[in-house]
Amino acid sequence: MRPTAVRSSGMPEPKVYSPWWGDTSNLKQKGIITYTVSPFRQRPTKEIFQGWMFNGYKRLASQVPYWIVPFAIAYGTYTWAKRYDVWQNSKAGHIALHGAH
């Protein structure tokens, strides 16, 4: 009969590929490549306004056909309803709808 392997309740042995809870002092991870850019080479606000003016305008202009039609329908409905409401509450509207004021 084969004896049972001893189980430890503490930290895993150093031969484990993944270290215990982020402890990287035992092993060096393989296959992880990190690239960085010097902080002196990073220019996050370079041409931010010029880029927005041209690219932002192009992106907004490409969306105009999708929002101009519903906007025109909604605006036309709103102006028609306002005119109709003013007419209904006028003397001419009362006479035309109810026959007498």
PDB file of N, CA and C in Angstrom, residues 7-99:
ATOM      1  N   ARG A   7      -0.181  16.705   3.611  1.00  0.00           N
ATOM      2  CA  ARG A   7      -0.774  17.978   3.216  1.00  0.00           C
ATOM      3  C   ARG A   7      -0.427  19.018   4.249  1.00  0.00           C
ATOM      4  N   SER A   8       0.040  20.165   3.807  1.00  0.00           N
ATOM      5  CA  SER A   8       0.341  21.248   4.746  1.00  0.00           C
ATOM      6  C   SER A   8      -0.769  22.293   4.654  1.00  0.00           C
ATOM      7  N   SER A   9      -1.077  22.887   5.767  1.00  0.00           N
ATOM      8  CA  SER A   9      -2.135  23.892   5.777  1.00  0.00           C
ATOM      9  C   SER A   9      -1.558  25.298   5.649  1.00  0.00           C
ATOM     10  N   GLY A  10      -0.265  25.414   5.567  1.00  0.00           N
ATOM     11  CA  GLY A  10       0.363  26.727   5.463  1.00  0.00           C
ATOM     12  C   GLY A  10       0.472  27.179   4.017  1.00  0.00           C
ATOM     13  N   MET A  11       1.489  27.973   3.768  1.00  0.00           N
ATOM     14  CA  MET A  11       1.708  28.476   2.417  1.00  0.00           C
ATOM     15  C   MET A  11       2.188  27.340   1.520  1.00  0.00           C
ATOM     16  N   PRO A  12       1.895  27.430   0.214  1.00  0.00           N
ATOM     17  CA  PRO A  12       2.344  26.385  -0.688  1.00  0.00           C
ATOM     18  C   PRO A  12       3.869  26.379  -0.824  1.00  0.00           C
ATOM     19  N   GLU A  13       4.340  25.303  -1.336  1.00  0.00           N
ATOM     20  CA  GLU A  13       5.781  25.146  -1.529  1.00  0.00           C
ATOM     21  C   GLU A  13       6.276  26.114  -2.597  1.00  0.00           C
ATOM     22  N   PRO A  14       7.558  26.430  -2.627  1.00  0.00           N
ATOM     23  CA  PRO A  14       8.081  27.344  -3.634  1.00  0.00           C
ATOM     24  C   PRO A  14       8.025  26.814  -5.053  1.00  0.00           C
ATOM     25  N   LYS A  15       7.729  25.525  -5.265  1.00  0.00           N
ATOM     26  CA  LYS A  15       7.682  24.967  -6.604  1.00  0.00           C
ATOM     27  C   LYS A  15       6.378  25.294  -7.332  1.00  0.00           C
ATOM     28  N   VAL A  16       5.439  25.909  -6.680  1.00  0.00           N
ATOM     29  CA  VAL A  16       4.147  26.245  -7.278  1.00  0.00           C
ATOM     30  C   VAL A  16       4.343  27.416  -8.235  1.00  0.00           C
ATOM     31  N   TYR A  17       3.725  27.325  -9.418  1.00  0.00           N
ATOM     32  CA  TYR A  17       3.897  28.388 -10.421  1.00  0.00           C
ATOM     33  C   TYR A  17       3.267  29.691  -9.956  1.00  0.00           C
ATOM     34  N   SER A  18       2.039  29.633  -9.438  1.00  0.00           N
ATOM     35  CA  SER A  18       1.371  30.834  -8.940  1.00  0.00           C
ATOM     36  C   SER A  18       1.738  31.032  -7.480  1.00  0.00           C
ATOM     37  N   PRO A  19       2.406  32.113  -7.146  1.00  0.00           N
ATOM     38  CA  PRO A  19       2.776  32.338  -5.749  1.00  0.00           C
ATOM     39  C   PRO A  19       1.556  32.557  -4.869  1.00  0.00           C
ATOM     40  N   TRP A  20       1.745  32.488  -3.596  1.00  0.00           N
ATOM     41  CA  TRP A  20       0.675  32.618  -2.624  1.00  0.00           C
ATOM     42  C   TRP A  20       0.241  34.064  -2.495  1.00  0.00           C
ATOM     43  N   TRP A  21      -0.986  34.370  -2.888  1.00  0.00           N
ATOM     44  CA  TRP A  21      -1.618  35.678  -2.737  1.00  0.00           C
ATOM     45  C   TRP A  21      -0.739  36.832  -3.217  1.00  0.00           C
ATOM     46  N   GLY A  22      -0.167  36.691  -4.373  1.00  0.00           N
ATOM     47  CA  GLY A  22       0.582  37.781  -4.977  1.00  0.00           C
ATOM     48  C   GLY A  22       2.008  37.914  -4.503  1.00  0.00           C
ATOM     49  N   ASP A  23       2.499  36.967  -3.748  1.00  0.00           N
ATOM     50  CA  ASP A  23       3.885  37.014  -3.285  1.00  0.00           C
ATOM     51  C   ASP A  23       4.781  36.594  -4.435  1.00  0.00           C
ATOM     52  N   THR A  24       5.507  37.522  -5.006  1.00  0.00           N
ATOM     53  CA  THR A  24       6.355  37.225  -6.159  1.00  0.00           C
ATOM     54  C   THR A  24       7.826  37.103  -5.778  1.00  0.00           C
ATOM     55  N   SER A  25       8.125  36.981  -4.499  1.00  0.00           N
ATOM     56  CA  SER A  25       9.530  36.911  -4.099  1.00  0.00           C
ATOM     57  C   SER A  25      10.146  35.557  -4.438  1.00  0.00           C
ATOM     58  N   ASN A  26       9.350  34.490  -4.519  1.00  0.00           N
ATOM     59  CA  ASN A  26       9.889  33.154  -4.762  1.00  0.00           C
ATOM     60  C   ASN A  26      10.142  32.876  -6.227  1.00  0.00           C
ATOM     61  N   LEU A  27       9.179  33.228  -7.082  1.00  0.00           N
ATOM     62  CA  LEU A  27       9.274  32.850  -8.483  1.00  0.00           C
ATOM     63  C   LEU A  27       9.218  34.062  -9.388  1.00  0.00           C
ATOM     64  N   LYS A  28       9.826  33.909 -10.502  1.00  0.00           N
ATOM     65  CA  LYS A  28       9.718  34.934 -11.526  1.00  0.00           C
ATOM     66  C   LYS A  28       8.667  34.446 -12.534  1.00  0.00           C
ATOM     67  N   GLN A  29       7.688  35.266 -12.818  1.00  0.00           N
ATOM     68  CA  GLN A  29       6.645  34.877 -13.756  1.00  0.00           C
ATOM     69  C   GLN A  29       7.226  34.806 -15.165  1.00  0.00           C
ATOM     70  N   LYS A  30       6.704  33.895 -15.956  1.00  0.00           N
ATOM     71  CA  LYS A  30       7.185  33.717 -17.316  1.00  0.00           C
ATOM     72  C   LYS A  30       6.123  34.179 -18.297  1.00  0.00           C
ATOM     73  N   GLY A  31       6.566  34.735 -19.403  1.00  0.00           N
ATOM     74  CA  GLY A  31       5.646  35.103 -20.472  1.00  0.00           C
ATOM     75  C   GLY A  31       4.936  36.423 -20.275  1.00  0.00           C
ATOM     76  N   ILE A  32       5.304  37.208 -19.298  1.00  0.00           N
ATOM     77  CA  ILE A  32       4.667  38.500 -19.078  1.00  0.00           C
ATOM     78  C   ILE A  32       5.640  39.574 -19.544  1.00  0.00           C
ATOM     79  N   ILE A  33       5.215  40.345 -20.535  1.00  0.00           N
ATOM     80  CA  ILE A  33       6.059  41.396 -21.089  1.00  0.00           C
ATOM     81  C   ILE A  33       5.380  42.730 -20.800  1.00  0.00           C
ATOM     82  N   THR A  34       6.123  43.665 -20.260  1.00  0.00           N
ATOM     83  CA  THR A  34       5.582  44.967 -19.920  1.00  0.00           C
ATOM     84  C   THR A  34       6.318  46.036 -20.708  1.00  0.00           C
ATOM     85  N   TYR A  35       5.571  46.887 -21.380  1.00  0.00           N
ATOM     86  CA  TYR A  35       6.155  47.999 -22.120  1.00  0.00           C
ATOM     87  C   TYR A  35       5.733  49.288 -21.438  1.00  0.00           C
ATOM     88  N   THR A  36       6.641  50.221 -21.356  1.00  0.00           N
ATOM     89  CA  THR A  36       6.321  51.520 -20.768  1.00  0.00           C
ATOM     90  C   THR A  36       6.844  52.622 -21.670  1.00  0.00           C
ATOM     91  N   VAL A  37       6.239  53.771 -21.523  1.00  0.00           N
ATOM     92  CA  VAL A  37       6.668  54.956 -22.239  1.00  0.00           C
ATOM     93  C   VAL A  37       7.145  55.957 -21.198  1.00  0.00           C
ATOM     94  N   SER A  38       8.235  56.596 -21.508  1.00  0.00           N
ATOM     95  CA  SER A  38       8.793  57.575 -20.586  1.00  0.00           C
ATOM     96  C   SER A  38       7.776  58.679 -20.314  1.00  0.00           C
ATOM     97  N   PRO A  39       7.668  59.153 -19.067  1.00  0.00           N
ATOM     98  CA  PRO A  39       6.724  60.237 -18.784  1.00  0.00           C
ATOM     99  C   PRO A  39       7.052  61.513 -19.543  1.00  0.00           C
ATOM    100  N   PHE A  40       8.302  61.654 -19.963  1.00  0.00           N
ATOM    101  CA  PHE A  40       8.675  62.835 -20.725  1.00  0.00           C
ATOM    102  C   PHE A  40       8.222  62.731 -22.175  1.00  0.00           C
ATOM    103  N   ARG A  41       7.928  61.521 -22.642  1.00  0.00           N
ATOM    104  CA  ARG A  41       7.456  61.325 -24.006  1.00  0.00           C
ATOM    105  C   ARG A  41       5.935  61.320 -24.084  1.00  0.00           C
ATOM    106  N   GLN A  42       5.262  61.191 -22.970  1.00  0.00           N
ATOM    107  CA  GLN A  42       3.804  61.161 -22.964  1.00  0.00           C
ATOM    108  C   GLN A  42       3.291  62.594 -23.034  1.00  0.00           C
ATOM    109  N   ARG A  43       2.447  62.839 -23.999  1.00  0.00           N
ATOM    110  CA  ARG A  43       1.825  64.154 -24.104  1.00  0.00           C
ATOM    111  C   ARG A  43       0.331  63.935 -24.300  1.00  0.00           C
ATOM    112  N   PRO A  44      -0.411  63.751 -23.218  1.00  0.00           N
ATOM    113  CA  PRO A  44      -1.820  63.384 -23.361  1.00  0.00           C
ATOM    114  C   PRO A  44      -2.689  64.497 -23.929  1.00  0.00           C
ATOM    115  N   THR A  45      -2.284  65.747 -23.788  1.00  0.00           N
ATOM    116  CA  THR A  45      -3.133  66.835 -24.277  1.00  0.00           C
ATOM    117  C   THR A  45      -2.631  67.418 -25.586  1.00  0.00           C
ATOM    118  N   LYS A  46      -1.725  66.720 -26.251  1.00  0.00           N
ATOM    119  CA  LYS A  46      -1.206  67.213 -27.519  1.00  0.00           C
ATOM    120  C   LYS A  46      -2.320  67.222 -28.559  1.00  0.00           C
ATOM    121  N   GLU A  47      -2.550  68.347 -29.135  1.00  0.00           N
ATOM    122  CA  GLU A  47      -3.543  68.526 -30.204  1.00  0.00           C
ATOM    123  C   GLU A  47      -4.932  68.049 -29.801  1.00  0.00           C
ATOM    124  N   ILE A  48      -5.294  68.226 -28.535  1.00  0.00           N
ATOM    125  CA  ILE A  48      -6.596  67.725 -28.086  1.00  0.00           C
ATOM    126  C   ILE A  48      -7.735  68.521 -28.725  1.00  0.00           C
ATOM    127  N   PHE A  49      -7.567  69.827 -28.833  1.00  0.00           N
ATOM    128  CA  PHE A  49      -8.648  70.639 -29.398  1.00  0.00           C
ATOM    129  C   PHE A  49      -8.710  70.508 -30.916  1.00  0.00           C
ATOM    130  N   GLN A  50      -7.561  70.467 -31.563  1.00  0.00           N
ATOM    131  CA  GLN A  50      -7.557  70.303 -33.012  1.00  0.00           C
ATOM    132  C   GLN A  50      -8.105  68.934 -33.397  1.00  0.00           C
ATOM    133  N   GLY A  51      -7.727  67.914 -32.649  1.00  0.00           N
ATOM    134  CA  GLY A  51      -8.248  66.577 -32.927  1.00  0.00           C
ATOM    135  C   GLY A  51      -9.741  66.500 -32.704  1.00  0.00           C
ATOM    136  N   TRP A  52     -10.236  67.185 -31.674  1.00  0.00           N
ATOM    137  CA  TRP A  52     -11.679  67.160 -31.422  1.00  0.00           C
ATOM    138  C   TRP A  52     -12.419  67.926 -32.499  1.00  0.00           C
ATOM    139  N   MET A  53     -11.842  69.063 -32.925  1.00  0.00           N
ATOM    140  CA  MET A  53     -12.546  69.883 -33.908  1.00  0.00           C
ATOM    141  C   MET A  53     -12.782  69.105 -35.201  1.00  0.00           C
ATOM    142  N   PHE A  54     -11.765  68.433 -35.696  1.00  0.00           N
ATOM    143  CA  PHE A  54     -11.923  67.747 -36.979  1.00  0.00           C
ATOM    144  C   PHE A  54     -12.578  66.381 -36.807  1.00  0.00           C
ATOM    145  N   ASN A  55     -12.057  65.567 -35.909  1.00  0.00           N
ATOM    146  CA  ASN A  55     -12.629  64.231 -35.735  1.00  0.00           C
ATOM    147  C   ASN A  55     -14.001  64.296 -35.091  1.00  0.00           C
ATOM    148  N   GLY A  56     -14.175  65.178 -34.112  1.00  0.00           N
ATOM    149  CA  GLY A  56     -15.475  65.312 -33.461  1.00  0.00           C
ATOM    150  C   GLY A  56     -16.536  65.800 -34.428  1.00  0.00           C
ATOM    151  N   TYR A  57     -16.178  66.790 -35.249  1.00  0.00           N
ATOM    152  CA  TYR A  57     -17.130  67.285 -36.239  1.00  0.00           C
ATOM    153  C   TYR A  57     -17.500  66.191 -37.229  1.00  0.00           C
ATOM    154  N   LYS A  58     -16.502  65.433 -37.663  1.00  0.00           N
ATOM    155  CA  LYS A  58     -16.762  64.353 -38.624  1.00  0.00           C
ATOM    156  C   LYS A  58     -17.680  63.294 -38.014  1.00  0.00           C
ATOM    157  N   ARG A  59     -17.440  62.952 -36.742  1.00  0.00           N
ATOM    158  CA  ARG A  59     -18.265  61.937 -36.092  1.00  0.00           C
ATOM    159  C   ARG A  59     -19.689  62.446 -35.861  1.00  0.00           C
ATOM    160  N   LEU A  60     -19.813  63.710 -35.437  1.00  0.00           N
ATOM    161  CA  LEU A  60     -21.151  64.264 -35.236  1.00  0.00           C
ATOM    162  C   LEU A  60     -21.895  64.401 -36.566  1.00  0.00           C
ATOM    163  N   ALA A  61     -21.187  64.842 -37.604  1.00  0.00           N
ATOM    164  CA  ALA A  61     -21.834  65.006 -38.909  1.00  0.00           C
ATOM    165  C   ALA A  61     -22.286  63.666 -39.477  1.00  0.00           C
ATOM    166  N   SER A  62     -21.579  62.599 -39.166  1.00  0.00           N
ATOM    167  CA  SER A  62     -22.010  61.295 -39.667  1.00  0.00           C
ATOM    168  C   SER A  62     -23.265  60.798 -38.956  1.00  0.00           C
ATOM    169  N   GLN A  63     -23.576  61.346 -37.790  1.00  0.00           N
ATOM    170  CA  GLN A  63     -24.761  60.924 -37.046  1.00  0.00           C
ATOM    171  C   GLN A  63     -25.981  61.791 -37.336  1.00  0.00           C
ATOM    172  N   VAL A  64     -25.816  62.898 -38.071  1.00  0.00           N
ATOM    173  CA  VAL A  64     -26.926  63.824 -38.337  1.00  0.00           C
ATOM    174  C   VAL A  64     -28.113  63.135 -38.997  1.00  0.00           C
ATOM    175  N   PRO A  65     -27.948  62.290 -39.998  1.00  0.00           N
ATOM    176  CA  PRO A  65     -29.134  61.668 -40.595  1.00  0.00           C
ATOM    177  C   PRO A  65     -29.953  60.841 -39.612  1.00  0.00           C
ATOM    178  N   TYR A  66     -29.323  60.364 -38.557  1.00  0.00           N
ATOM    179  CA  TYR A  66     -30.048  59.520 -37.611  1.00  0.00           C
ATOM    180  C   TYR A  66     -30.846  60.320 -36.591  1.00  0.00           C
ATOM    181  N   TRP A  67     -30.438  61.565 -36.292  1.00  0.00           N
ATOM    182  CA  TRP A  67     -31.191  62.301 -35.286  1.00  0.00           C
ATOM    183  C   TRP A  67     -31.953  63.489 -35.849  1.00  0.00           C
ATOM    184  N   ILE A  68     -31.653  63.933 -37.074  1.00  0.00           N
ATOM    185  CA  ILE A  68     -32.347  65.106 -37.609  1.00  0.00           C
ATOM    186  C   ILE A  68     -33.799  64.781 -37.981  1.00  0.00           C
ATOM    187  N   VAL A  69     -34.058  63.586 -38.499  1.00  0.00           N
ATOM    188  CA  VAL A  69     -35.430  63.226 -38.888  1.00  0.00           C
ATOM    189  C   VAL A  69     -36.342  63.127 -37.667  1.00  0.00           C
ATOM    190  N   PRO A  70     -35.974  62.397 -36.594  1.00  0.00           N
ATOM    191  CA  PRO A  70     -36.843  62.391 -35.419  1.00  0.00           C
ATOM    192  C   PRO A  70     -36.977  63.768 -34.776  1.00  0.00           C
ATOM    193  N   PHE A  71     -35.913  64.553 -34.803  1.00  0.00           N
ATOM    194  CA  PHE A  71     -35.987  65.902 -34.241  1.00  0.00           C
ATOM    195  C   PHE A  71     -36.964  66.755 -35.036  1.00  0.00           C
ATOM    196  N   ALA A  72     -36.917  66.675 -36.370  1.00  0.00           N
ATOM    197  CA  ALA A  72     -37.826  67.460 -37.209  1.00  0.00           C
ATOM    198  C   ALA A  72     -39.271  67.028 -36.989  1.00  0.00           C
ATOM    199  N   ILE A  73     -39.507  65.727 -36.871  1.00  0.00           N
ATOM    200  CA  ILE A  73     -40.874  65.237 -36.619  1.00  0.00           C
ATOM    201  C   ILE A  73     -41.372  65.730 -35.258  1.00  0.00           C
ATOM    202  N   ALA A  74     -40.528  65.632 -34.243  1.00  0.00           N
ATOM    203  CA  ALA A  74     -40.926  66.075 -32.905  1.00  0.00           C
ATOM    204  C   ALA A  74     -41.173  67.577 -32.876  1.00  0.00           C
ATOM    205  N   TYR A  75     -40.329  68.364 -33.533  1.00  0.00           N
ATOM    206  CA  TYR A  75     -40.509  69.819 -33.542  1.00  0.00           C
ATOM    207  C   TYR A  75     -41.773  70.201 -34.309  1.00  0.00           C
ATOM    208  N   GLY A  76     -42.007  69.526 -35.434  1.00  0.00           N
ATOM    209  CA  GLY A  76     -43.231  69.804 -36.193  1.00  0.00           C
ATOM    210  C   GLY A  76     -44.480  69.462 -35.396  1.00  0.00           C
ATOM    211  N   THR A  77     -44.461  68.343 -34.683  1.00  0.00           N
ATOM    212  CA  THR A  77     -45.599  67.962 -33.844  1.00  0.00           C
ATOM    213  C   THR A  77     -45.813  68.977 -32.725  1.00  0.00           C
ATOM    214  N   TYR A  78     -44.723  69.430 -32.120  1.00  0.00           N
ATOM    215  CA  TYR A  78     -44.816  70.397 -31.021  1.00  0.00           C
ATOM    216  C   TYR A  78     -45.403  71.721 -31.503  1.00  0.00           C
ATOM    217  N   THR A  79     -44.920  72.232 -32.642  1.00  0.00           N
ATOM    218  CA  THR A  79     -45.443  73.516 -33.127  1.00  0.00           C
ATOM    219  C   THR A  79     -46.905  73.378 -33.564  1.00  0.00           C
ATOM    220  N   TRP A  80     -47.272  72.244 -34.187  1.00  0.00           N
ATOM    221  CA  TRP A  80     -48.664  72.049 -34.566  1.00  0.00           C
ATOM    222  C   TRP A  80     -49.558  72.005 -33.322  1.00  0.00           C
ATOM    223  N   ALA A  81     -49.127  71.278 -32.292  1.00  0.00           N
ATOM    224  CA  ALA A  81     -49.936  71.157 -31.080  1.00  0.00           C
ATOM    225  C   ALA A  81     -50.074  72.507 -30.372  1.00  0.00           C
ATOM    226  N   LYS A  82     -49.012  73.309 -30.350  1.00  0.00           N
ATOM    227  CA  LYS A  82     -49.112  74.636 -29.719  1.00  0.00           C
ATOM    228  C   LYS A  82     -50.091  75.531 -30.464  1.00  0.00           C
ATOM    229  N   ARG A  83     -49.994  75.535 -31.819  1.00  0.00           N
ATOM    230  CA  ARG A  83     -50.920  76.360 -32.599  1.00  0.00           C
ATOM    231  C   ARG A  83     -52.355  75.887 -32.419  1.00  0.00           C
ATOM    232  N   TYR A  84     -52.563  74.574 -32.421  1.00  0.00           N
ATOM    233  CA  TYR A  84     -53.912  74.027 -32.261  1.00  0.00           C
ATOM    234  C   TYR A  84     -54.469  74.341 -30.870  1.00  0.00           C
ATOM    235  N   ASP A  85     -53.611  74.278 -29.844  1.00  0.00           N
ATOM    236  CA  ASP A  85     -54.053  74.599 -28.485  1.00  0.00           C
ATOM    237  C   ASP A  85     -54.436  76.076 -28.366  1.00  0.00           C
ATOM    238  N   VAL A  86     -53.640  76.941 -28.948  1.00  0.00           N
ATOM    239  CA  VAL A  86     -53.976  78.379 -28.910  1.00  0.00           C
ATOM    240  C   VAL A  86     -55.288  78.620 -29.654  1.00  0.00           C
ATOM    241  N   TRP A  87     -55.473  77.961 -30.790  1.00  0.00           N
ATOM    242  CA  TRP A  87     -56.718  78.137 -31.543  1.00  0.00           C
ATOM    243  C   TRP A  87     -57.923  77.603 -30.764  1.00  0.00           C
ATOM    244  N   GLN A  88     -57.766  76.434 -30.105  1.00  0.00           N
ATOM    245  CA  GLN A  88     -58.875  75.867 -29.337  1.00  0.00           C
ATOM    246  C   GLN A  88     -59.276  76.770 -28.181  1.00  0.00           C
ATOM    247  N   ASN A  89     -58.335  77.429 -27.571  1.00  0.00           N
ATOM    248  CA  ASN A  89     -58.641  78.297 -26.439  1.00  0.00           C
ATOM    249  C   ASN A  89     -59.004  79.716 -26.862  1.00  0.00           C
ATOM    250  N   SER A  90     -59.052  79.991 -28.166  1.00  0.00           N
ATOM    251  CA  SER A  90     -59.451  81.319 -28.632  1.00  0.00           C
ATOM    252  C   SER A  90     -60.974  81.366 -28.820  1.00  0.00           C
ATOM    253  N   LYS A  91     -61.473  82.569 -29.054  1.00  0.00           N
ATOM    254  CA  LYS A  91     -62.912  82.744 -29.258  1.00  0.00           C
ATOM    255  C   LYS A  91     -63.358  82.031 -30.542  1.00  0.00           C
ATOM    256  N   ALA A  92     -62.543  82.119 -31.587  1.00  0.00           N
ATOM    257  CA  ALA A  92     -62.907  81.472 -32.849  1.00  0.00           C
ATOM    258  C   ALA A  92     -62.942  79.950 -32.682  1.00  0.00           C
ATOM    259  N   GLY A  93     -62.052  79.408 -31.910  1.00  0.00           N
ATOM    260  CA  GLY A  93     -62.031  77.976 -31.690  1.00  0.00           C
ATOM    261  C   GLY A  93     -63.239  77.509 -30.887  1.00  0.00           C
ATOM    262  N   HIS A  94     -63.630  78.276 -29.892  1.00  0.00           N
ATOM    263  CA  HIS A  94     -64.820  77.929 -29.094  1.00  0.00           C
ATOM    264  C   HIS A  94     -66.078  77.946 -29.958  1.00  0.00           C
ATOM    265  N   ILE A  95     -66.184  78.947 -30.793  1.00  0.00           N
ATOM    266  CA  ILE A  95     -67.365  79.035 -31.657  1.00  0.00           C
ATOM    267  C   ILE A  95     -67.370  77.897 -32.672  1.00  0.00           C
ATOM    268  N   ALA A  96     -66.219  77.575 -33.256  1.00  0.00           N
ATOM    269  CA  ALA A  96     -66.161  76.528 -34.290  1.00  0.00           C
ATOM    270  C   ALA A  96     -66.420  75.143 -33.668  1.00  0.00           C
ATOM    271  N   LEU A  97     -65.937  74.898 -32.461  1.00  0.00           N
ATOM    272  CA  LEU A  97     -66.085  73.566 -31.881  1.00  0.00           C
ATOM    273  C   LEU A  97     -67.404  73.392 -31.130  1.00  0.00           C
ATOM    274  N   HIS A  98     -67.835  74.406 -30.418  1.00  0.00           N
ATOM    275  CA  HIS A  98     -69.012  74.257 -29.573  1.00  0.00           C
ATOM    276  C   HIS A  98     -70.235  74.989 -30.111  1.00  0.00           C
ATOM    277  N   GLY A  99     -70.066  75.799 -31.065  1.00  0.00           N
ATOM    278  CA  GLY A  99     -71.197  76.490 -31.662  1.00  0.00           C
ATOM    279  C   GLY A  99     -71.505  77.803 -30.973  1.00  0.00           C
TER     280      GLY A  99
END
